[in-house]
Amino acid sequence: MAKPKPDAARRMTPLAQIMTDMIEADGPMPVDRFFALALGHREHGYYMGRDPFGRAGDFITAPEVSQMFGELIGIWCAAGWQMMDAPAEWNLIELGPGRGTLLADALRACSVMPGLRDSMTVHLVEMSPELRKMQGDTLKRAGVEPVWHDRLEDVPDAPSLIIANEFFDALPVRQIQKQAGRWHERVVGLGEADVLTFGLTAEPVPDALVPVWASGAEDGAIAELSPAREAAAKEIGRRITQHIGAALIIDYGHTHSGTGDTLQAIARQQFADVLARPGEADITSHVDFEALAGAVGTQGAKVYGPVTQGEFLVKMGLREREEMLRKRADARARIRLSKGAQRLVAGNQMGQLFKVLVATHPDMPKPAPFNVASDAPA
Ligand code: SAH
């Protein structure tokens, strides 16, 4: 009689099966490989065949919480375009645009600036065919025809404003862990009943890989490194220094580098086991803004912040915008506006954990909101 399959194996996702086969063939895979496959596997990757956003989805991002988020970014773009001296041709680039909501709201707000839209080409960096379709539909309604790319490197060079909201947290991280005084790579292998399980490589990693900030850590500590995030940040820095330009990077994470395991999975708006259902849960990790700022700045770009999302939005005029919209809103819409604003800026919601980094060409004047006096009410 055939042995009954263990429960966990029976409920394996198609991607978990593929990963299991890979591990059986090649041995345990580093965490960044697991992360990249879980999100971007051509057929079964989390982003490749679904719309994960919104109330019915797995998670809600700021542009889906309130139209004001994208509108204030539109105001940032209008100010940025003027600070670039209103180039006759320029690129508005968004990395990981989701449903296209942020850009549609931003374009509505910045279109009041004469000449801005006529001189602009919209470039989207997006790996998901499903989301590309949604972005196309959303932007068509906004009267824009974007050009899509797999990678930022493929976007033609020109004066650029670059926006990335919750893009960096989706780029893979490596993890190393200290054990008996040496750092080892954290890997995903097969445990009992062939269930995906974390482990460590037997050989320690080369000393040169261990960041200075991690060198004094205790045994058991985990440090996260992200060559993928640093490469994307460097490419942003290169673009805005070779041509005039500025970038706005928003994500959740920490201001200073430090040890800690921040790898997480989210499904249906709840935290889930990272290894349990690859391809069916969103996998992310917190963004190390110190590493990001360093990478953006390597090419000579000026880096500002990070500041908290709450501070950024209030300085960009959230309260004034809310007041304006309230005047034309009915009772239900007013409640939605104030709930949305609260969710975006409150310290116990998105206001504190989310950070905002701005970088510009070194010759550009101080960008918004860093040109607003720091004692402005937050
Ligand atoms: N900015 C949007 C969506 C954030 S989710 C919002 O705020 O709502 C992350 C987005 O980045 C998705 O659109 C996802 O498909 C895209 N993405 C993730 N990793 C990517 C990669 N390596 N290359 C290109 N796009 C990627």
Short mmCIF file of C-alpha atoms and ligand atoms in Angstrom, two decimals:
data_model
loop_
_atom_site.label_atom_id
_atom_site.label_comp_id
_atom_site.label_asym_id
_atom_site.label_seq_id
_atom_site.Cartn_x
_atom_site.Cartn_y
_atom_site.Cartn_z
CA MET A 1 0.00 0.00 0.00
CA ALA A 2 1.29 3.47 -0.92
CA LYS A 3 2.59 5.49 2.01
CA PRO A 4 0.27 8.46 2.72
CA LYS A 5 1.98 11.73 1.79
CA PRO A 6 2.90 13.92 4.73
CA ASP A 7 0.34 16.68 5.24
CA ALA A 8 2.76 19.49 4.46
CA ALA A 9 3.85 17.90 1.20
CA ARG A 10 0.24 17.36 0.12
CA ARG A 11 -0.45 21.07 0.49
CA MET A 12 2.75 22.12 -1.26
CA THR A 13 2.38 25.03 -3.71
CA PRO A 14 3.55 24.41 -7.30
CA LEU A 15 6.50 26.74 -6.64
CA ALA A 16 7.44 24.86 -3.45
CA GLN A 17 7.57 21.69 -5.55
CA ILE A 18 9.86 23.38 -8.08
CA MET A 19 12.10 24.69 -5.28
CA THR A 20 12.23 21.24 -3.71
CA ASP A 21 13.39 19.77 -7.03
CA MET A 22 16.02 22.51 -7.38
CA ILE A 23 17.35 21.88 -3.87
CA GLU A 24 17.46 18.14 -4.49
CA ALA A 25 19.49 18.76 -7.64
CA ASP A 26 21.79 21.60 -6.54
CA GLY A 27 21.68 21.72 -2.74
CA PRO A 28 20.21 24.41 -0.45
CA MET A 29 19.57 27.85 -2.03
CA PRO A 30 20.64 31.18 -0.52
CA VAL A 31 17.82 33.33 0.89
CA ASP A 32 18.06 35.87 -1.94
CA ARG A 33 17.48 33.13 -4.51
CA PHE A 34 14.41 31.92 -2.59
CA PHE A 35 13.17 35.53 -2.33
CA ALA A 36 13.66 36.22 -6.05
CA LEU A 37 11.91 33.00 -7.09
CA ALA A 38 9.03 33.47 -4.65
CA LEU A 39 8.20 36.86 -6.21
CA GLY A 40 9.47 36.60 -9.76
CA HIS A 41 9.39 32.96 -10.94
CA ARG A 42 8.17 33.32 -14.53
CA GLU A 43 5.11 31.15 -14.05
CA HIS A 44 4.43 30.84 -10.33
CA GLY A 45 6.06 33.95 -8.82
CA TYR A 46 3.82 35.91 -6.46
CA TYR A 47 3.62 39.01 -8.67
CA MET A 48 3.42 37.25 -11.99
CA GLY A 49 -0.25 36.33 -12.20
CA ARG A 50 -2.25 38.32 -9.72
CA ASP A 51 -3.35 41.66 -8.38
CA PRO A 52 -2.20 41.55 -4.76
CA PHE A 53 -3.45 44.99 -3.76
CA GLY A 54 -6.48 46.45 -2.09
CA ARG A 55 -9.06 45.41 0.43
CA ALA A 56 -9.72 42.06 -1.25
CA GLY A 57 -6.01 41.40 -1.84
CA ASP A 58 -3.05 40.59 0.33
CA PHE A 59 -1.94 44.07 1.26
CA ILE A 60 -2.79 47.75 0.79
CA THR A 61 -0.20 50.29 -0.28
CA ALA A 62 -0.31 54.04 0.37
CA PRO A 63 -1.65 55.05 -3.09
CA GLU A 64 -4.51 52.57 -2.57
CA VAL A 65 -5.26 54.05 0.87
CA SER A 66 -5.86 57.59 -0.35
CA GLN A 67 -5.70 59.60 -3.58
CA MET A 68 -3.86 62.29 -1.61
CA PHE A 69 -0.68 60.20 -1.51
CA GLY A 70 -0.26 60.23 -5.30
CA GLU A 71 -1.45 63.82 -5.56
CA LEU A 72 1.22 65.06 -3.16
CA ILE A 73 3.82 63.12 -5.12
CA GLY A 74 2.47 64.90 -8.21
CA ILE A 75 3.18 68.20 -6.47
CA TRP A 76 6.69 66.93 -5.69
CA CYS A 77 7.09 66.13 -9.42
CA ALA A 78 5.89 69.57 -10.50
CA ALA A 79 8.42 71.20 -8.14
CA GLY A 80 11.15 68.81 -9.33
CA TRP A 81 10.44 69.58 -12.97
CA GLN A 82 10.80 73.30 -12.30
CA MET A 83 14.02 72.70 -10.39
CA MET A 84 15.36 70.86 -13.43
CA ASP A 85 14.62 74.10 -15.34
CA ALA A 86 11.66 72.59 -17.15
CA PRO A 87 13.54 70.47 -19.73
CA ALA A 88 11.91 70.27 -23.18
CA GLU A 89 12.12 66.46 -23.03
CA TRP A 90 12.23 64.43 -19.86
CA ASN A 91 11.36 61.05 -18.35
CA LEU A 92 8.95 60.36 -15.57
CA ILE A 93 10.06 56.92 -14.38
CA GLU A 94 8.24 54.74 -11.87
CA LEU A 95 9.76 51.56 -10.46
CA GLY A 96 7.22 48.87 -9.55
CA PRO A 97 4.04 50.85 -10.25
CA GLY A 98 1.53 48.27 -8.90
CA ARG A 99 -1.91 49.15 -10.27
CA GLY A 100 -0.76 52.51 -11.66
CA THR A 101 -2.83 54.36 -9.07
CA LEU A 102 0.00 56.52 -7.71
CA LEU A 103 0.95 57.80 -11.15
CA ALA A 104 -2.64 58.47 -12.24
CA ASP A 105 -3.21 60.56 -9.08
CA ALA A 106 0.18 62.27 -9.45
CA LEU A 107 -0.46 63.20 -13.08
CA ARG A 108 -3.81 64.75 -12.22
CA ALA A 109 -2.07 66.96 -9.67
CA CYS A 110 0.99 67.97 -11.69
CA SER A 111 -0.85 68.59 -14.95
CA VAL A 112 -1.76 72.07 -13.76
CA MET A 113 1.84 73.05 -14.55
CA PRO A 114 1.85 74.31 -18.17
CA GLY A 115 4.25 72.40 -20.44
CA LEU A 116 5.01 69.60 -17.98
CA ARG A 117 2.92 66.89 -19.60
CA ASP A 118 3.73 67.74 -23.22
CA SER A 119 7.45 67.36 -22.59
CA MET A 120 7.19 64.09 -20.61
CA THR A 121 7.57 60.40 -21.50
CA VAL A 122 6.35 57.96 -18.86
CA HIS A 123 8.57 54.89 -18.36
CA LEU A 124 7.49 52.03 -16.11
CA VAL A 125 9.82 49.35 -14.76
CA GLU A 126 7.60 46.33 -14.07
CA MET A 127 8.21 42.59 -14.20
CA SER A 128 4.61 41.38 -13.92
CA PRO A 129 2.64 40.99 -17.18
CA GLU A 130 -0.63 41.07 -15.22
CA LEU A 131 0.23 44.34 -13.50
CA ARG A 132 1.52 45.86 -16.77
CA LYS A 133 -2.00 45.37 -18.17
CA MET A 134 -3.61 47.07 -15.18
CA GLN A 135 -1.10 49.94 -15.32
CA GLY A 136 -1.86 50.40 -19.02
CA ASP A 137 -5.62 50.56 -18.34
CA THR A 138 -5.27 52.97 -15.43
CA LEU A 139 -2.94 55.30 -17.32
CA LYS A 140 -5.01 55.19 -20.49
CA ARG A 141 -7.85 56.67 -18.47
CA ALA A 142 -5.39 59.37 -17.39
CA GLY A 143 -4.52 60.03 -21.05
CA VAL A 144 -0.98 58.62 -20.90
CA GLU A 145 0.71 55.87 -22.91
CA PRO A 146 3.66 54.54 -20.94
CA VAL A 147 6.65 52.56 -22.15
CA TRP A 148 7.48 49.42 -20.13
CA HIS A 149 10.90 48.00 -19.26
CA ASP A 150 12.14 44.97 -17.34
CA ARG A 151 14.97 46.93 -15.75
CA LEU A 152 15.83 50.56 -15.03
CA GLU A 153 19.03 50.09 -17.06
CA ASP A 154 16.85 49.74 -20.19
CA VAL A 155 15.18 53.16 -19.85
CA PRO A 156 16.73 55.73 -22.26
CA ASP A 157 18.94 58.32 -20.56
CA ALA A 158 17.40 61.80 -20.24
CA PRO A 159 16.59 64.32 -17.52
CA SER A 160 14.45 62.24 -15.16
CA LEU A 161 12.24 62.21 -12.13
CA ILE A 162 12.26 58.71 -10.63
CA ILE A 163 9.64 57.44 -8.18
CA ALA A 164 9.72 54.18 -6.23
CA ASN A 165 7.06 53.36 -3.64
CA GLU A 166 7.39 49.94 -2.01
CA PHE A 167 9.70 48.77 -4.81
CA PHE A 168 12.92 48.24 -2.86
CA ASP A 169 11.34 46.00 -0.22
CA ALA A 170 10.48 43.59 -3.06
CA LEU A 171 14.10 43.26 -4.22
CA PRO A 172 15.79 40.22 -2.67
CA VAL A 173 18.10 40.22 0.35
CA ARG A 174 20.82 37.79 1.34
CA GLN A 175 21.06 36.85 4.99
CA ILE A 176 24.17 35.88 6.92
CA GLN A 177 24.14 34.57 10.47
CA LYS A 178 26.88 34.47 13.10
CA GLN A 179 27.64 31.09 14.58
CA ALA A 180 30.56 30.28 16.87
CA GLY A 181 32.19 33.58 15.96
CA ARG A 182 31.96 33.16 12.15
CA TRP A 183 29.36 34.38 9.64
CA HIS A 184 27.59 31.81 7.44
CA GLU A 185 25.14 32.28 4.58
CA ARG A 186 21.52 31.52 5.49
CA VAL A 187 20.01 29.07 3.02
CA VAL A 188 16.73 27.28 2.33
CA GLY A 189 17.06 23.51 2.28
CA LEU A 190 14.90 20.48 2.93
CA GLY A 191 14.05 19.38 6.46
CA GLU A 192 11.97 16.51 7.72
CA ALA A 193 9.37 15.27 5.22
CA ASP A 194 11.05 17.42 2.60
CA VAL A 195 9.58 20.61 4.00
CA LEU A 196 11.45 23.83 3.10
CA THR A 197 13.60 24.76 6.09
CA PHE A 198 16.20 27.41 6.93
CA GLY A 199 19.78 26.34 7.48
CA LEU A 200 23.34 27.68 7.25
CA THR A 201 26.18 26.83 4.89
CA ALA A 202 28.95 24.78 6.50
CA GLU A 203 31.67 27.11 5.22
CA PRO A 204 31.79 30.65 6.60
CA VAL A 205 31.42 33.54 4.13
CA PRO A 206 34.55 35.57 3.27
CA ASP A 207 35.28 38.25 5.88
CA ALA A 208 35.06 40.94 3.21
CA LEU A 209 31.32 40.24 2.86
CA VAL A 210 30.56 41.10 6.49
CA PRO A 211 29.58 44.77 6.78
CA VAL A 212 31.47 46.89 9.30
CA TRP A 213 28.28 47.61 11.25
CA ALA A 214 27.80 43.87 11.86
CA SER A 215 31.32 43.06 12.98
CA GLY A 216 30.65 43.34 16.73
CA ALA A 217 27.43 41.29 16.67
CA GLU A 218 26.77 38.41 19.05
CA ASP A 219 26.36 34.78 18.05
CA GLY A 220 22.97 34.10 16.49
CA ALA A 221 22.71 37.60 14.98
CA ILE A 222 21.43 37.88 11.40
CA ALA A 223 22.59 40.58 8.98
CA GLU A 224 20.82 41.36 5.72
CA LEU A 225 22.70 42.42 2.59
CA SER A 226 21.15 43.34 -0.70
CA PRO A 227 23.33 43.51 -3.79
CA ALA A 228 20.09 43.81 -5.83
CA ARG A 229 18.90 46.88 -3.92
CA GLU A 230 22.33 48.49 -4.01
CA ALA A 231 22.61 47.95 -7.77
CA ALA A 232 19.19 49.56 -8.36
CA ALA A 233 20.07 52.47 -6.04
CA LYS A 234 23.41 53.01 -7.81
CA GLU A 235 21.67 53.06 -11.18
CA ILE A 236 19.27 55.72 -9.87
CA GLY A 237 22.24 57.75 -8.66
CA ARG A 238 24.02 57.40 -11.99
CA ARG A 239 21.00 58.59 -13.96
CA ILE A 240 20.30 61.68 -11.93
CA THR A 241 23.94 62.76 -11.93
CA GLN A 242 24.72 62.14 -15.61
CA HIS A 243 21.63 64.11 -16.60
CA ILE A 244 19.76 66.49 -14.40
CA GLY A 245 17.23 64.65 -12.26
CA ALA A 246 15.81 63.67 -8.90
CA ALA A 247 14.50 60.54 -7.21
CA LEU A 248 11.89 59.91 -4.54
CA ILE A 249 12.17 56.60 -2.72
CA ILE A 250 9.51 55.54 -0.21
CA ASP A 251 9.50 52.27 1.69
CA TYR A 252 9.33 50.72 5.12
CA GLY A 253 12.57 50.19 6.88
CA HIS A 254 15.20 51.58 9.22
CA THR A 255 17.24 54.79 9.06
CA HIS A 256 20.48 53.12 10.19
CA SER A 257 22.03 49.77 9.28
CA GLY A 258 21.79 47.13 12.00
CA THR A 259 21.43 43.41 12.56
CA GLY A 260 18.05 41.66 12.63
CA ASP A 261 15.90 39.26 10.63
CA THR A 262 13.23 41.33 8.87
CA LEU A 263 12.24 38.80 6.22
CA GLN A 264 8.45 38.54 6.19
CA ALA A 265 5.56 37.01 4.31
CA ILE A 266 2.10 38.54 4.03
CA ALA A 267 -1.02 36.85 2.73
CA ARG A 268 -4.57 38.17 3.06
CA GLN A 269 -3.36 41.12 5.14
CA GLN A 270 -1.77 38.88 7.79
CA PHE A 271 1.78 37.81 8.53
CA ALA A 272 2.46 34.27 7.33
CA ASP A 273 5.28 31.73 7.57
CA VAL A 274 7.99 32.83 5.11
CA LEU A 275 8.65 29.35 3.73
CA ALA A 276 5.14 27.89 3.93
CA ARG A 277 3.50 28.90 0.63
CA PRO A 278 6.04 30.31 -1.82
CA GLY A 279 4.33 32.00 -4.75
CA GLU A 280 1.13 32.58 -2.78
CA ALA A 281 2.40 35.03 -0.15
CA ASP A 282 4.19 38.33 -0.65
CA ILE A 283 7.81 38.15 0.53
CA THR A 284 9.60 41.34 1.59
CA SER A 285 12.15 42.64 4.02
CA HIS A 286 12.72 46.03 5.61
CA VAL A 287 14.82 48.48 3.64
CA ASP A 288 18.18 49.57 5.07
CA PHE A 289 18.03 53.29 4.23
CA GLU A 290 21.64 53.90 5.27
CA ALA A 291 22.84 51.35 2.70
CA LEU A 292 20.42 52.76 0.13
CA ALA A 293 21.55 56.35 0.68
CA GLY A 294 25.18 55.26 0.41
CA ALA A 295 24.55 53.45 -2.88
CA VAL A 296 22.53 56.32 -4.44
CA GLY A 297 25.27 58.75 -3.41
CA THR A 298 28.26 56.81 -4.81
CA GLN A 299 27.94 58.58 -8.16
CA GLY A 300 27.85 62.06 -6.63
CA ALA A 301 24.09 62.54 -6.19
CA LYS A 302 23.01 64.65 -3.23
CA VAL A 303 20.96 62.64 -0.79
CA TYR A 304 18.35 64.09 1.60
CA GLY A 305 16.72 62.23 4.49
CA PRO A 306 15.32 59.79 5.14
CA VAL A 307 12.43 61.45 6.94
CA THR A 308 9.32 59.62 8.07
CA GLN A 309 6.42 59.35 5.65
CA GLY A 310 4.31 61.31 8.14
CA GLU A 311 6.71 64.25 8.09
CA PHE A 312 7.07 64.10 4.31
CA LEU A 313 3.34 64.14 3.62
CA VAL A 314 2.54 66.88 6.13
CA LYS A 315 5.30 69.08 4.73
CA MET A 316 4.10 68.42 1.19
CA GLY A 317 0.72 69.84 2.25
CA LEU A 318 -1.43 66.86 3.26
CA ARG A 319 -3.59 68.88 5.66
CA GLU A 320 -4.23 71.63 3.12
CA ARG A 321 -5.04 69.08 0.43
CA GLU A 322 -7.44 67.28 2.75
CA GLU A 323 -9.15 70.55 3.62
CA MET A 324 -9.56 71.41 -0.07
CA LEU A 325 -11.01 68.01 -0.95
CA ARG A 326 -13.36 68.09 2.06
CA LYS A 327 -15.06 71.18 0.69
CA ARG A 328 -16.30 69.25 -2.35
CA ALA A 329 -16.97 65.97 -0.51
CA ASP A 330 -20.15 64.46 0.93
CA ALA A 331 -20.26 63.04 4.44
CA ARG A 332 -19.03 59.56 3.48
CA ALA A 333 -16.20 60.89 1.35
CA ARG A 334 -15.13 63.16 4.21
CA ILE A 335 -14.85 60.20 6.54
CA ARG A 336 -12.82 58.37 3.91
CA LEU A 337 -10.51 61.35 3.50
CA SER A 338 -9.77 61.74 7.18
CA LYS A 339 -9.37 57.98 7.73
CA GLY A 340 -6.99 57.81 4.75
CA ALA A 341 -4.92 60.76 5.96
CA GLN A 342 -4.74 59.25 9.44
CA ARG A 343 -3.58 55.90 8.12
CA LEU A 344 -0.83 57.51 6.01
CA VAL A 345 0.66 59.72 8.73
CA ALA A 346 -0.17 58.20 12.14
CA GLY A 347 2.91 56.95 13.97
CA ASN A 348 1.26 53.60 14.79
CA GLN A 349 0.20 53.06 11.17
CA MET A 350 2.23 54.02 8.07
CA GLY A 351 3.56 57.39 9.26
CA GLN A 352 6.61 56.26 11.20
CA LEU A 353 7.83 52.93 9.80
CA PHE A 354 7.71 54.24 6.22
CA LYS A 355 10.61 56.50 5.29
CA VAL A 356 11.24 58.88 2.44
CA LEU A 357 14.59 59.49 0.77
CA VAL A 358 15.16 62.12 -1.90
CA ALA A 359 18.23 62.37 -4.12
CA THR A 360 19.09 64.99 -6.73
CA HIS A 361 21.73 66.03 -9.20
CA PRO A 362 24.40 67.84 -7.11
CA ASP A 363 23.73 71.19 -8.82
CA MET A 364 20.01 71.22 -8.13
CA PRO A 365 18.58 73.36 -5.35
CA LYS A 366 17.27 71.70 -2.20
CA PRO A 367 14.21 69.67 -3.18
CA ALA A 368 10.80 69.49 -1.51
CA PRO A 369 10.12 68.85 1.31
CA PHE A 370 13.66 69.58 2.53
CA ASN A 371 13.32 73.22 1.48
CA VAL A 372 10.52 73.59 4.06
CA ALA A 373 11.71 74.87 7.46
CA SER A 374 12.27 71.91 9.78
CA ASP A 375 10.29 73.54 12.59
CA ALA A 376 7.12 73.42 10.47
CA PRO A 377 4.39 71.62 12.39
CA ALA A 378 4.47 67.87 11.68
N1 SAH B 1 4.28 51.05 -6.08
C1 SAH B 1 3.06 50.26 -6.02
C2 SAH B 1 3.30 48.76 -5.90
C3 SAH B 1 4.25 48.25 -4.87
S1 SAH B 1 4.39 46.47 -4.89
C4 SAH B 1 2.19 50.78 -4.91
O1 SAH B 1 2.67 51.55 -4.10
O2 SAH B 1 1.02 50.39 -4.84
C5 SAH B 1 5.87 46.17 -5.79
C6 SAH B 1 5.81 46.44 -7.27
O3 SAH B 1 7.10 46.21 -7.82
C7 SAH B 1 4.87 45.56 -8.09
O4 SAH B 1 4.37 46.32 -9.15
C8 SAH B 1 5.81 44.45 -8.56
O5 SAH B 1 5.32 43.72 -9.63
C9 SAH B 1 7.04 45.25 -8.88
N2 SAH B 1 8.31 44.51 -8.81
C10 SAH B 1 8.76 43.77 -7.77
N3 SAH B 1 10.01 43.29 -8.02
C11 SAH B 1 10.34 43.75 -9.25
C12 SAH B 1 11.52 43.60 -10.06
N4 SAH B 1 12.54 42.88 -9.65
N5 SAH B 1 11.53 44.21 -11.25
C13 SAH B 1 10.48 44.96 -11.68
N6 SAH B 1 9.35 45.13 -10.95
C14 SAH B 1 9.27 44.53 -9.76
#
